[in-house]
XYZ file of C-alpha atoms in Angstrom:
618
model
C -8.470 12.384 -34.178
C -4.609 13.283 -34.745
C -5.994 17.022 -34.295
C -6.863 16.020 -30.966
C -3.848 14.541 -29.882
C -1.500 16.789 -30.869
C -3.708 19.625 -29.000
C -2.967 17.295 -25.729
C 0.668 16.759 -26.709
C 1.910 19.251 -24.384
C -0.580 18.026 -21.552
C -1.808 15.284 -19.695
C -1.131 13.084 -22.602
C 2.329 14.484 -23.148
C 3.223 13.820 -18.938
C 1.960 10.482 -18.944
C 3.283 8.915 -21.732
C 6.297 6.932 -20.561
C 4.097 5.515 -17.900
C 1.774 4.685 -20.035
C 3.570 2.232 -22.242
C 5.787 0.359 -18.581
C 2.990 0.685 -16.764
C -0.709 0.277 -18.486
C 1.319 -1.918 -21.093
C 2.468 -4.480 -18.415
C -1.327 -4.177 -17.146
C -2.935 -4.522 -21.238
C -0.184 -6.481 -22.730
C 2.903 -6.067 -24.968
C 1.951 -6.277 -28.073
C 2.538 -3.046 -29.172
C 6.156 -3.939 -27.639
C 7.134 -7.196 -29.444
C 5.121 -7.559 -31.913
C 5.154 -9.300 -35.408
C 7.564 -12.337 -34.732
C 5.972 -14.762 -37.641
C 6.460 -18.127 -37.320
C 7.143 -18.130 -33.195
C 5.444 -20.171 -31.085
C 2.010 -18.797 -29.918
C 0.232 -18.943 -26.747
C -3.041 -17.971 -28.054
C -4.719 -16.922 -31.142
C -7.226 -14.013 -31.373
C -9.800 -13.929 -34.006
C -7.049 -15.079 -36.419
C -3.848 -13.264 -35.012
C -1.388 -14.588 -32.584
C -0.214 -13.802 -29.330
C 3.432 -15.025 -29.386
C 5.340 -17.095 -26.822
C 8.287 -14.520 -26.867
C 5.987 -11.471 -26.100
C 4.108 -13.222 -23.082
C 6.604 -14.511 -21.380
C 8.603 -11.083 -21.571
C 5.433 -9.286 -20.239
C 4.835 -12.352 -17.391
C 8.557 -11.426 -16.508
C 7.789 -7.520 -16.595
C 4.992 -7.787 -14.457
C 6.747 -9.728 -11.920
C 9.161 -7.520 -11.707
C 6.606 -4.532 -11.486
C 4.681 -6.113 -8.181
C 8.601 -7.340 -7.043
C 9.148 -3.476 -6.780
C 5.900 -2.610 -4.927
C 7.183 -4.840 -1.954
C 8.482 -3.275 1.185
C 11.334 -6.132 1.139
C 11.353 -8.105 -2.614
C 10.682 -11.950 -2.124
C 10.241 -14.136 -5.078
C 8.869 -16.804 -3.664
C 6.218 -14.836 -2.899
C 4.636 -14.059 -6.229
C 1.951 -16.588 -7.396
C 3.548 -17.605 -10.566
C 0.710 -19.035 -12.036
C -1.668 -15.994 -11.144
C 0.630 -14.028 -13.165
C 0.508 -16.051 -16.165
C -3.544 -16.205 -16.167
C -3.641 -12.759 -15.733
C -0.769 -11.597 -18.564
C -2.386 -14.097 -21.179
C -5.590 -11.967 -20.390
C -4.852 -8.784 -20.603
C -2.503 -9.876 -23.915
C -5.951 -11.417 -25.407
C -8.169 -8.003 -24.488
C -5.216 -5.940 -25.896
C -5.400 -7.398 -28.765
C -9.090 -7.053 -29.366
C -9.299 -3.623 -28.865
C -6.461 -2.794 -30.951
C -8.665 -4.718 -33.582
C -11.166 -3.222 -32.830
C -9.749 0.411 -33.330
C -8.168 -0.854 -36.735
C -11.758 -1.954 -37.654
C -12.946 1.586 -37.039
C -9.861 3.349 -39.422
C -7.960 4.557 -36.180
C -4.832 4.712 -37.262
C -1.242 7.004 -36.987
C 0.971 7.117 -40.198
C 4.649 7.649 -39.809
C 4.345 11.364 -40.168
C 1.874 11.283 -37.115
C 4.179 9.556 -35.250
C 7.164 11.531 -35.691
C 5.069 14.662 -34.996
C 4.369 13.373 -31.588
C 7.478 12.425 -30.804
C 9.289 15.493 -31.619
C 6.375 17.185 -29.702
C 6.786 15.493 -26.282
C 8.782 17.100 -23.134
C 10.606 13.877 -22.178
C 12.920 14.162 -25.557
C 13.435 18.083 -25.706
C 16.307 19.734 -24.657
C 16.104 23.613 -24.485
C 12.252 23.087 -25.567
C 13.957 21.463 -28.608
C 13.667 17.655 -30.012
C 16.898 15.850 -29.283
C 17.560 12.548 -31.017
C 20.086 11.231 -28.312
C 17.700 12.078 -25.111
C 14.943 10.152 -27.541
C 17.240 6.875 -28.532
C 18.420 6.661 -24.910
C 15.222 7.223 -23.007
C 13.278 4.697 -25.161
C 16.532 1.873 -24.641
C 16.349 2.864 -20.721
C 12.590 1.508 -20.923
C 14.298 -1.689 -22.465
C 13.146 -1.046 -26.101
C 14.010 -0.569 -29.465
C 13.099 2.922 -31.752
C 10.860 0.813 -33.474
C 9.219 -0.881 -30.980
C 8.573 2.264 -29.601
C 6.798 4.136 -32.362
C 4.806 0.519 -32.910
C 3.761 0.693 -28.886
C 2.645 4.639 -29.652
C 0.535 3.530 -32.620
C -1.098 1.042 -31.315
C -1.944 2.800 -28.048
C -2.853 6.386 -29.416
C -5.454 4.236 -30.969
C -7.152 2.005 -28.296
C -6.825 5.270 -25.759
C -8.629 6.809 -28.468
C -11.470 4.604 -28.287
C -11.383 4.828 -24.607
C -11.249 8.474 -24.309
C -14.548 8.613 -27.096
C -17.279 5.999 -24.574
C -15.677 7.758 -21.608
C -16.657 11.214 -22.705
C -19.584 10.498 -24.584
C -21.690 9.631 -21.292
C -24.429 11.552 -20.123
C -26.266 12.421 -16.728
C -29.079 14.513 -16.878
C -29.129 17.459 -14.551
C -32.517 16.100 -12.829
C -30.660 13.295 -11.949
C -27.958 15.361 -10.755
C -29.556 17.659 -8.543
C -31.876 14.934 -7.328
C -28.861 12.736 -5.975
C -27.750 16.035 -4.311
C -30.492 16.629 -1.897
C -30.756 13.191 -1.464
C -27.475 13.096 -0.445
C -27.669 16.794 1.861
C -31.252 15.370 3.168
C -31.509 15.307 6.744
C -33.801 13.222 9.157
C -35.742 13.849 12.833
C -36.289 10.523 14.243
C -36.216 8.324 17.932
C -33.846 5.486 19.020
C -35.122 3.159 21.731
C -32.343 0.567 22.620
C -33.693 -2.725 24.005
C -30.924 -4.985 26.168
C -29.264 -7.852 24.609
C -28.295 -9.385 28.502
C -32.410 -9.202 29.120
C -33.090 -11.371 26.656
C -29.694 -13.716 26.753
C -30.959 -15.178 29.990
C -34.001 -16.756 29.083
C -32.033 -18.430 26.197
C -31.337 -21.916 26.534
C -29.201 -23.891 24.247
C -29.928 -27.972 24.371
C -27.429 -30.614 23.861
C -29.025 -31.854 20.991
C -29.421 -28.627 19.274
C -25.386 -28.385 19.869
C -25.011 -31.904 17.906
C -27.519 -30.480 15.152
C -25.238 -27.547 14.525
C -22.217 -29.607 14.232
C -23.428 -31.966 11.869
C -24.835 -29.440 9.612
C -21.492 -27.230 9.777
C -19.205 -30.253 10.240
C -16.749 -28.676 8.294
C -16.210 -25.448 9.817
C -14.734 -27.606 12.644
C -12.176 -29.668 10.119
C -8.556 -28.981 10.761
C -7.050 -28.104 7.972
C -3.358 -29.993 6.702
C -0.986 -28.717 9.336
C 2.494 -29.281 10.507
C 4.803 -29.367 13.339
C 8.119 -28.111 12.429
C 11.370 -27.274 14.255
C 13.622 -24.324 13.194
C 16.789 -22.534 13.670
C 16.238 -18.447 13.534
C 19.590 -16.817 12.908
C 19.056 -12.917 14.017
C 21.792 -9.845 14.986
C 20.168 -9.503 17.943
C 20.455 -12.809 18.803
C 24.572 -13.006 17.195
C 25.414 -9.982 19.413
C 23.992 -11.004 22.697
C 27.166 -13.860 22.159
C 29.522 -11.536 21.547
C 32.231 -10.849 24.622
C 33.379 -7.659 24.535
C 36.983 -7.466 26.545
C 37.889 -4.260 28.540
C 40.389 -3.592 26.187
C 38.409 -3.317 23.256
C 35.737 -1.534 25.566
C 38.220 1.083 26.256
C 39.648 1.866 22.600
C 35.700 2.168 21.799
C 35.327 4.542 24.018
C 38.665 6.624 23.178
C 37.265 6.733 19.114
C 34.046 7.677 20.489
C 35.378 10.316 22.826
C 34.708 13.198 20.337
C 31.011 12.477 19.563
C 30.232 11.520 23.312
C 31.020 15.028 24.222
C 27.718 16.201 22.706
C 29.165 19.007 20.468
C 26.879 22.104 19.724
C 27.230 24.635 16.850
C 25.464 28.477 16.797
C 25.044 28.536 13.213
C 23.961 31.963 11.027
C 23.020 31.365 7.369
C 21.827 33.662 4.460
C 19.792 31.545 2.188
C 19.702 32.460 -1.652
C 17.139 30.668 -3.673
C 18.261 28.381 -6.774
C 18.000 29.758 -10.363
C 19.621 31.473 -13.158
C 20.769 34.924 -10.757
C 21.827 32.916 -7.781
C 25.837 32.755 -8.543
C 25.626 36.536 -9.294
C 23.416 37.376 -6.000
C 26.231 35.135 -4.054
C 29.072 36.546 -5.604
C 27.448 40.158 -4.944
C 27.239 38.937 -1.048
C 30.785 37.743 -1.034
C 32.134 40.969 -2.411
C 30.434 42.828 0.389
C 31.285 40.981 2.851
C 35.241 41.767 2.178
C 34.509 44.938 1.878
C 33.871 44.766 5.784
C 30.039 44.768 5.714
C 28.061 43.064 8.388
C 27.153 38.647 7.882
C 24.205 39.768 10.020
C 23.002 43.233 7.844
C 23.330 41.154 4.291
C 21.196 38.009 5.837
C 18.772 40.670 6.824
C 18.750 42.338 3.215
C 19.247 39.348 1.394
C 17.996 35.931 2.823
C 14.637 34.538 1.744
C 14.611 32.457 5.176
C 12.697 35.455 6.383
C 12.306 34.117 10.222
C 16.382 34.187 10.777
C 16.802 36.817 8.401
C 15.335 39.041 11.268
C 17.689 37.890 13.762
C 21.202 38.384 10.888
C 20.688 34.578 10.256
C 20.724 33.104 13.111
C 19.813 29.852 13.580
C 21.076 29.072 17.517
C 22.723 25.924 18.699
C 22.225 22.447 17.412
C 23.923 19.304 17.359
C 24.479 16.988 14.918
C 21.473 14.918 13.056
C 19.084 18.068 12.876
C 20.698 19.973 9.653
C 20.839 18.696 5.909
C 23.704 16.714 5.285
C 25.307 18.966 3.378
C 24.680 22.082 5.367
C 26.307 20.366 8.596
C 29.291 19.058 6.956
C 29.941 21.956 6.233
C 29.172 23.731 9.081
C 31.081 21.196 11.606
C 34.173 21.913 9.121
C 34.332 25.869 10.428
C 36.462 27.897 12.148
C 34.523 30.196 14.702
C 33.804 32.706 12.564
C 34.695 31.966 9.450
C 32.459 31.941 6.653
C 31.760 29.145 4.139
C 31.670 28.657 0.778
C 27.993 28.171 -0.908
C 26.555 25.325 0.023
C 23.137 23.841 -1.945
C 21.030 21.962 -0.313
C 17.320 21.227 -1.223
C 16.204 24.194 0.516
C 18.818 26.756 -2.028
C 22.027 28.052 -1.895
C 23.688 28.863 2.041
C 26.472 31.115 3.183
C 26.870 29.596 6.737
C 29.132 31.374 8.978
C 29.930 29.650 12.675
C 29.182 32.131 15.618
C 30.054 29.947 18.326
C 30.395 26.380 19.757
C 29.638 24.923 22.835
C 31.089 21.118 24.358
C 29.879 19.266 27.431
C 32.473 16.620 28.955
C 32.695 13.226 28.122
C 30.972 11.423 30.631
C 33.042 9.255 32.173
C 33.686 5.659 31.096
C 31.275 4.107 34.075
C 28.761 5.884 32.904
C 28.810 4.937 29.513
C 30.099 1.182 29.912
C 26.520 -0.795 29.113
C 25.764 1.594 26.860
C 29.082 0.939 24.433
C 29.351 -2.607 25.759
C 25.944 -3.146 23.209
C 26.871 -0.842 20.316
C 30.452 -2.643 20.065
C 28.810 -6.022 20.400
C 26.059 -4.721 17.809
C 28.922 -3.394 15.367
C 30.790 -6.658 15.634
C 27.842 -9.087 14.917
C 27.445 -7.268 12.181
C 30.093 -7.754 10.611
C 29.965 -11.755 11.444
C 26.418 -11.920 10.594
C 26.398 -12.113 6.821
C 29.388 -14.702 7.038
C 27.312 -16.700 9.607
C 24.164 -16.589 7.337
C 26.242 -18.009 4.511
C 27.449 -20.687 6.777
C 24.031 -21.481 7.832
C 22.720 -21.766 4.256
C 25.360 -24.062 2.853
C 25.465 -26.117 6.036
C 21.602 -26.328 6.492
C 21.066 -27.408 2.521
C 24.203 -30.080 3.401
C 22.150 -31.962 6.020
C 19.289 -34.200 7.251
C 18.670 -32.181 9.872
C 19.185 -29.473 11.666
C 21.234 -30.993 14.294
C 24.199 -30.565 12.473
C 23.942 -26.889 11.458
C 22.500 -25.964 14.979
C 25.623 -27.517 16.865
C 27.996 -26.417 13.953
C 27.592 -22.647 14.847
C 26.174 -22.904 18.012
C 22.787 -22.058 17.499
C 18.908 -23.178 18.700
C 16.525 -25.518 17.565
C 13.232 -24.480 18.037
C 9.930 -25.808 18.043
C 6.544 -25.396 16.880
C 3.338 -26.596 16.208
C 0.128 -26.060 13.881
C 1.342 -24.481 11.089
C -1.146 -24.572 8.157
C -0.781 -23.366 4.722
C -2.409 -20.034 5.926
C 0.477 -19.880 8.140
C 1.286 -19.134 12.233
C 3.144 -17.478 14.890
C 6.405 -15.840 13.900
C 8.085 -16.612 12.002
C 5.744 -18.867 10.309
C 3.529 -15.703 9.622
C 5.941 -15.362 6.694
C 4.678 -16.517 3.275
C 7.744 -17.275 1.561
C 8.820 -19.778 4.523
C 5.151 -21.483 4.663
C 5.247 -21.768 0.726
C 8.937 -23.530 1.447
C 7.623 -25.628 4.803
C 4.359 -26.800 2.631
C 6.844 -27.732 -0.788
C 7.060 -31.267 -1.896
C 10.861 -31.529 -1.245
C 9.947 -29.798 2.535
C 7.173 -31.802 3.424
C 6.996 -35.224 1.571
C 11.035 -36.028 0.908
C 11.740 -34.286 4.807
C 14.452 -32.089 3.053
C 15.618 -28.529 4.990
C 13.865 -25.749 3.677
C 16.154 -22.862 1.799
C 17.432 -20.123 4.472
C 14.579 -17.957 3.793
C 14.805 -13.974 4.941
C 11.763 -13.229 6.989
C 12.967 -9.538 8.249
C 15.248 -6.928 8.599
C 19.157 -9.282 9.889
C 16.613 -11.919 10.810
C 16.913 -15.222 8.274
C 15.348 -18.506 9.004
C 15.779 -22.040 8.225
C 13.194 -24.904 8.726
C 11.573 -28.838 8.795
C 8.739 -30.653 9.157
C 8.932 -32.501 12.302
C 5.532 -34.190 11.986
C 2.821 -33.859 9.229
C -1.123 -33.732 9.898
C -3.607 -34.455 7.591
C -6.738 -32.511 7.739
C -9.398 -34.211 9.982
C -12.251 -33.612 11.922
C -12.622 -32.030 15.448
C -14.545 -34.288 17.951
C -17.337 -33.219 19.011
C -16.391 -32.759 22.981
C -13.482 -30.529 21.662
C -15.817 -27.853 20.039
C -18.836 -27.979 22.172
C -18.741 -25.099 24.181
C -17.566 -22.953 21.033
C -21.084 -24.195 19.393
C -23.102 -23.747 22.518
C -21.788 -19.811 22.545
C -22.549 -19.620 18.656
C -26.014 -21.098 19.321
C -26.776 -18.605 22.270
C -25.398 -15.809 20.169
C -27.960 -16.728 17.345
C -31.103 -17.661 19.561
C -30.284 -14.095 21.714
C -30.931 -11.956 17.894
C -33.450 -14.233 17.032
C -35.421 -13.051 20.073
C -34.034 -9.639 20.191
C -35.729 -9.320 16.085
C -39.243 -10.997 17.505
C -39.205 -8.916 20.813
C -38.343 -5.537 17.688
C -41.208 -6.916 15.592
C -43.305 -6.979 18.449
C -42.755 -3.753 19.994
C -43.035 -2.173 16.538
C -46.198 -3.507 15.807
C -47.690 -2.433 19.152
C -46.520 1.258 18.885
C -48.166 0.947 15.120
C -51.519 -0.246 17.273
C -51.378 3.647 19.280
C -49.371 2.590 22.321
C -46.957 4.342 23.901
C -43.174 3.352 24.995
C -44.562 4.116 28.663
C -47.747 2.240 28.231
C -45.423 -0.697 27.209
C -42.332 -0.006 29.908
C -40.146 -0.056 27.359
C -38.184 2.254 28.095
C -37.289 6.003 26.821
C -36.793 7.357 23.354
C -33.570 9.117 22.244
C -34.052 12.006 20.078
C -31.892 12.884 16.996
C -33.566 16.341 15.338
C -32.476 17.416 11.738
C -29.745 13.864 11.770
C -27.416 14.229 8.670
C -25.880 10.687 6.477
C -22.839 11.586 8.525
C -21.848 9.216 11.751
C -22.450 11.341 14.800
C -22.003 10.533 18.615
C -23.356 7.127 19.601
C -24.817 7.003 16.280
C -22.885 3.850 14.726
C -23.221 3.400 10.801
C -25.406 0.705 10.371
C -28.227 2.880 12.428
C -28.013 5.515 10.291
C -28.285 3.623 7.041
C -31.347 1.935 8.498
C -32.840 5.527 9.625
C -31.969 7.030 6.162
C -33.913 3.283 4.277
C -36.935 4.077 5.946
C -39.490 5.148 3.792
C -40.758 8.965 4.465
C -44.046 8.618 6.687
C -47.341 10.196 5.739
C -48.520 13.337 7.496
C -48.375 13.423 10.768
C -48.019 9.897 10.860
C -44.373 8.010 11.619
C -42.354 4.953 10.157
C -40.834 2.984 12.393
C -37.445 0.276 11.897
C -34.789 -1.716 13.796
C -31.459 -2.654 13.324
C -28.973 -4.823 15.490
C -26.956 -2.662 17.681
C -23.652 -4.043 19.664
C -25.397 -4.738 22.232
C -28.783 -5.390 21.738
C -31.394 -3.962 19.139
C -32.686 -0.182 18.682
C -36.094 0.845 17.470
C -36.105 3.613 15.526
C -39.106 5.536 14.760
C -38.707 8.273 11.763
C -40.661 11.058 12.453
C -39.983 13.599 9.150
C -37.336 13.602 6.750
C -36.152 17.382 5.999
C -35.750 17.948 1.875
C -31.542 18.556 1.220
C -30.781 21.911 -0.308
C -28.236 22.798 -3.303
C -26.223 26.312 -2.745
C -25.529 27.903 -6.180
C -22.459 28.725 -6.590
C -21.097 26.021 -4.163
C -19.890 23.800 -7.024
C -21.346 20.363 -5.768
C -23.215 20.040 -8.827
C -20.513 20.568 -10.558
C -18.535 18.364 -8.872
C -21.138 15.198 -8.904
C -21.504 15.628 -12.383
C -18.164 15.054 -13.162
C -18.357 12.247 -11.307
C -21.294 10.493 -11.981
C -20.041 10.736 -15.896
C -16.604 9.485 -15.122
C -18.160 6.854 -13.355
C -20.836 5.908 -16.276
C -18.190 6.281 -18.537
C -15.842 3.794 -16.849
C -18.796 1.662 -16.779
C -19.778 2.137 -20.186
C -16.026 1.438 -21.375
C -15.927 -1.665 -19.305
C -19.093 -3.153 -21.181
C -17.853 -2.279 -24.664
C -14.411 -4.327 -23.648
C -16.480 -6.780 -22.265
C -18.413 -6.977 -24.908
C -15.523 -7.471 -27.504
C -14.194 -9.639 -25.392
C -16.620 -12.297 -25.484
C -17.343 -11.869 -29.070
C -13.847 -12.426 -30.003
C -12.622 -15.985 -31.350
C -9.766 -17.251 -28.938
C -8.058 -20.459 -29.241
C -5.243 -21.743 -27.254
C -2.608 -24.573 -28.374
């Protein structure tokens, strides 16, 4: 086994290793992290050993953090606190029995094995060398201890062991193989007749008392659920700058800073583009020496710059403004004399000499011109600056009062309505979880208290109350009739679209013809592939391809709902798929089909360990 590894040291193994024990740890558990506290409190026991207190509440608080980070915008409130507990106890109790398991089975590193590993991963070389320090600091960065690390390795090498043997060890035979590929590449010749949903809609009638039926039966579908009518004050900068007054003397100094930048300033750049690496500095210095010498910016790009497309032209690049360069490169290039030459510059494309051919300004349009268009950047700029203070003001007042009166008139802002928010939410802002969860908390909704000043998007925070409270309750009937009677007709119209199919089908079965019947006219699809094609929709073709293959000569026929109505389909042959050699979709579908049985396979071993395994909780 340790042969094995340390064959895949340098590898996939080797690469994944640090993600491995943050991220499939906080997924299995930390054991192999804090492990062997005796005498802590436990949280459960597993087949005689304990899962401690300390360990599961520092993995619950790792994998909060972990989904915290997958968020577009971080919001506490909206993790599901006691999701994350279930599922951290879980994986902490499966962790645990495979690691029992593998210790069952003599898997096991010694010390040695360790330190051979270490020493022989990337992450803690320097030079292609171990370094201590890169080790020690790289393992405290992850928030561990030298020990806990080489106890997390142990214990993982092992289970990953096990998991690497049942994945590998599966088996498809290549009958199976090559029989799933020309099922797969098998093609079909068959007819679509499309019969009218509207046809048959108008002889459906739905009765009054079938209506009452349907809502006793499904009485609950038409239950409101707990909802609430709150009111709410939305503090956004949109909103702060629109009340901003911007005077003409502040308009004017605006447009005196921005004077410079209004006049649309253009630069004709040439570069000479060296890539990165050990013989750069020399290949520069080489171009800098020659270029005092009195040798052409233009020649050396042409000889030396691996941005081949300007290289043709001496480097250049033409005009451009500012915003369309790398940062670096326009700093730079904006700092130039017309033509002067720059020092190197490196930028994620290599190394630049940039020299400034020549630079072109348009006027400053004229303050008339430009007055609406400053008038909302100067407001914008100085809401900003008030809008953090404001929020603070909001918060503090808003958690301060009864109401929202107070707050509202305090800094001179709305009170808004609305109505019908459930616990699944509403319109904006209530489509934000974290405010619901805070409209629908027992402080919020029972003892009438403000709800926290909740963020619900980018300079746009909210604060809320319930106004009035709604228990769930049942719609009248009157209120939900005509809903019913268009669910009824809906139901009745593919109930007689499926007996008017089964019909037809068992008339063409009997020898007669879509003319004899005036049925209309069959579509042909010749030598049809799996793939969706034209105004073939998925579900049609998955019926077409579940048909069994008719006898000689003979044909099989099927239906399947369409949007608007039903099609008939009759299959007429199904064409055999063929495998190219050489193509490597065998290959391919092998390897897949054994990953697949050999996730499968895995997941019924840990399955099966896990339900043999004692567990007790205190």
């Amino acid at each position: 086994m340790l042969q094995d590894i340390r064959e895949n040291a340098q590898g996939t193994i080797a690469k994944i290793i640090i993600g491995l024990l943050i991220v499939s740890l906080s997924i299995w558990g930390m054991d192999a992290i804090v492990g062997g506290f005796s005498g802590e409190p436990e949280v459960a026991t597993v087949n005689g050993e304990d899962i401690t207190e300390r360990e599961f509440l520092r993995v619950v608080q790792m994998e909060s953090q972990r989904r915290l980070s997958e968020m577009d915008t971080p919001d506490p409130s909206l993790l599901n606190e006691d999701l994350i507990r279930q599922e951290v106890l879980e994986a902490l109790i499966r962790e645990q029995v495979l690691i029992q398991d593998a210790n069952a089975q003599g898997l096991e590193l010694s010390d040695a094995d360790i330190d051979s590993l270490i020493t022989q991963m990337p992450q803690f070389q320097v030079d292609g060398t171990f370094n201590r320090d890169r080790f020690v600091a790289t393992v405290r960065n992850m928030g561990m201890g030298v020990g806990e690390f080489r106890e997390a390795m142990r214990k993982q090498y092992v289970v990953n062991q096990i998991r690497a043997g049942i994945a590998q060890s599966a088996v498809v035979t290549e009958e199976n193989v090559a029989q799933l590929l020309r099922i797969q590449n098998q093609s079909r010749d068959f007819r679509v007749l499309t019969l009218s949903a509207d046809e048959v809609r108008e002889g459906v009638d739905v009765s009054d008392a079938e209506i009452e039926a349907y809502y006793q039966e499904n009485i609950e579908d038409y239950r409101l659920p707990e909802r609430v009518d709150a009111e709410y004050i939305a503090l956004s900068l949109e909103a702060l700058a629109e009340t901003v007054e911007v005077s003409d003397e502040e308009l004017k100094a605006y447009y005196e800073e921005r004077a410079s930048e209004l006049a649309s300033e253009e630069r004709r750049a040439a570069h000479i583009l060296i890539e990165s690496g050990d013989d750069a500095s020399e290949t520069v210095s080489t171009i800098q020496d020659r270029l005092e010498s009195g040798e052409a910016f233009a020649d050396l790009a042409e000889e030396f710059s691996v941005d081949t497309m300007s290289a043709s032209e001496g480097g250049d690049l033409g005009f451009a403004g500012r915003g369309i360069y790398d940062e670096a490169f326009e700093e730079t290039l904006f700092a130039l004399e017309e033509g002067e030459v720059s020092e190197p510059v490196e930028t994620g494309f290599g190394i630049h000499l940039i020299k400034l051919l020549d630079v072109r300004k348009a006027d400053v349009p004229p303050l008339d011109d430009m007055e609406d268009q400053l008038r909302r950047e100067l407001a914008q700029r100085q809401a900003q600056e008030r809008f953090a203070e404001v929020r603070t003001q909001l918060a503090d007042s808003a958690y301060a009062a009864d109401d929202l009166n107070a707050p509202a008139e305090e800094l001179g802002l709305e009170i808004r309505e609305t109505e019908g928010v459930t616990r699944d939410g509403g319109e904006a802002p209530f489509d934000h979880a974290g405010l619901v969860r805070q409209l629908f908390s027992e402080d919020v909704l029972q003892d009438r208290f403000n709800t926290e000043l909740i963020d619900v998007g980018d300079n746009v925070s909210v604060v809320a109350r319930v106004k009035t409270f709604h228990e769930a309750e049942e719609q009248p009937l009157d209120a939900v009739r005509e809903n019913i009677r268009t669910v009824l007709l809906e139901q009745k119209t593919r109930e007689a679209l499926r007996e008017q199919g089964d019909t037809l089908i068992a008339q063409l079965e009997s020898g007669a013809s879509v003319e004899d019947l005036d049925a209309g006219e069959w579509v042909e699809y010749t030598g049809q592939s799996r793939s969706v094609s034209g105004d073939l929709g998925r579900q049609l073709i998955a019926t077409a391809f579940s048909l069994e293959r008719p006898q000689e000569g003979g044909v099989t026929y099927g239906k399947t709902l369409s949007g608007n109505g039903i099609a008939i389909i009759a299959l007429d042959q199904v064409n055999e798929g063929e495998i190219t050699e050489g193509s490597g979709e065998l290959s391919q579908l092998r390897q897949f089909l054994s990953s697949m049985e050999g996730q499968r396979e895995y997941a019924a071993y840990q399955q099966y360990l896990r339900e043999q395994a004692e567990v007790s909780r205190p």
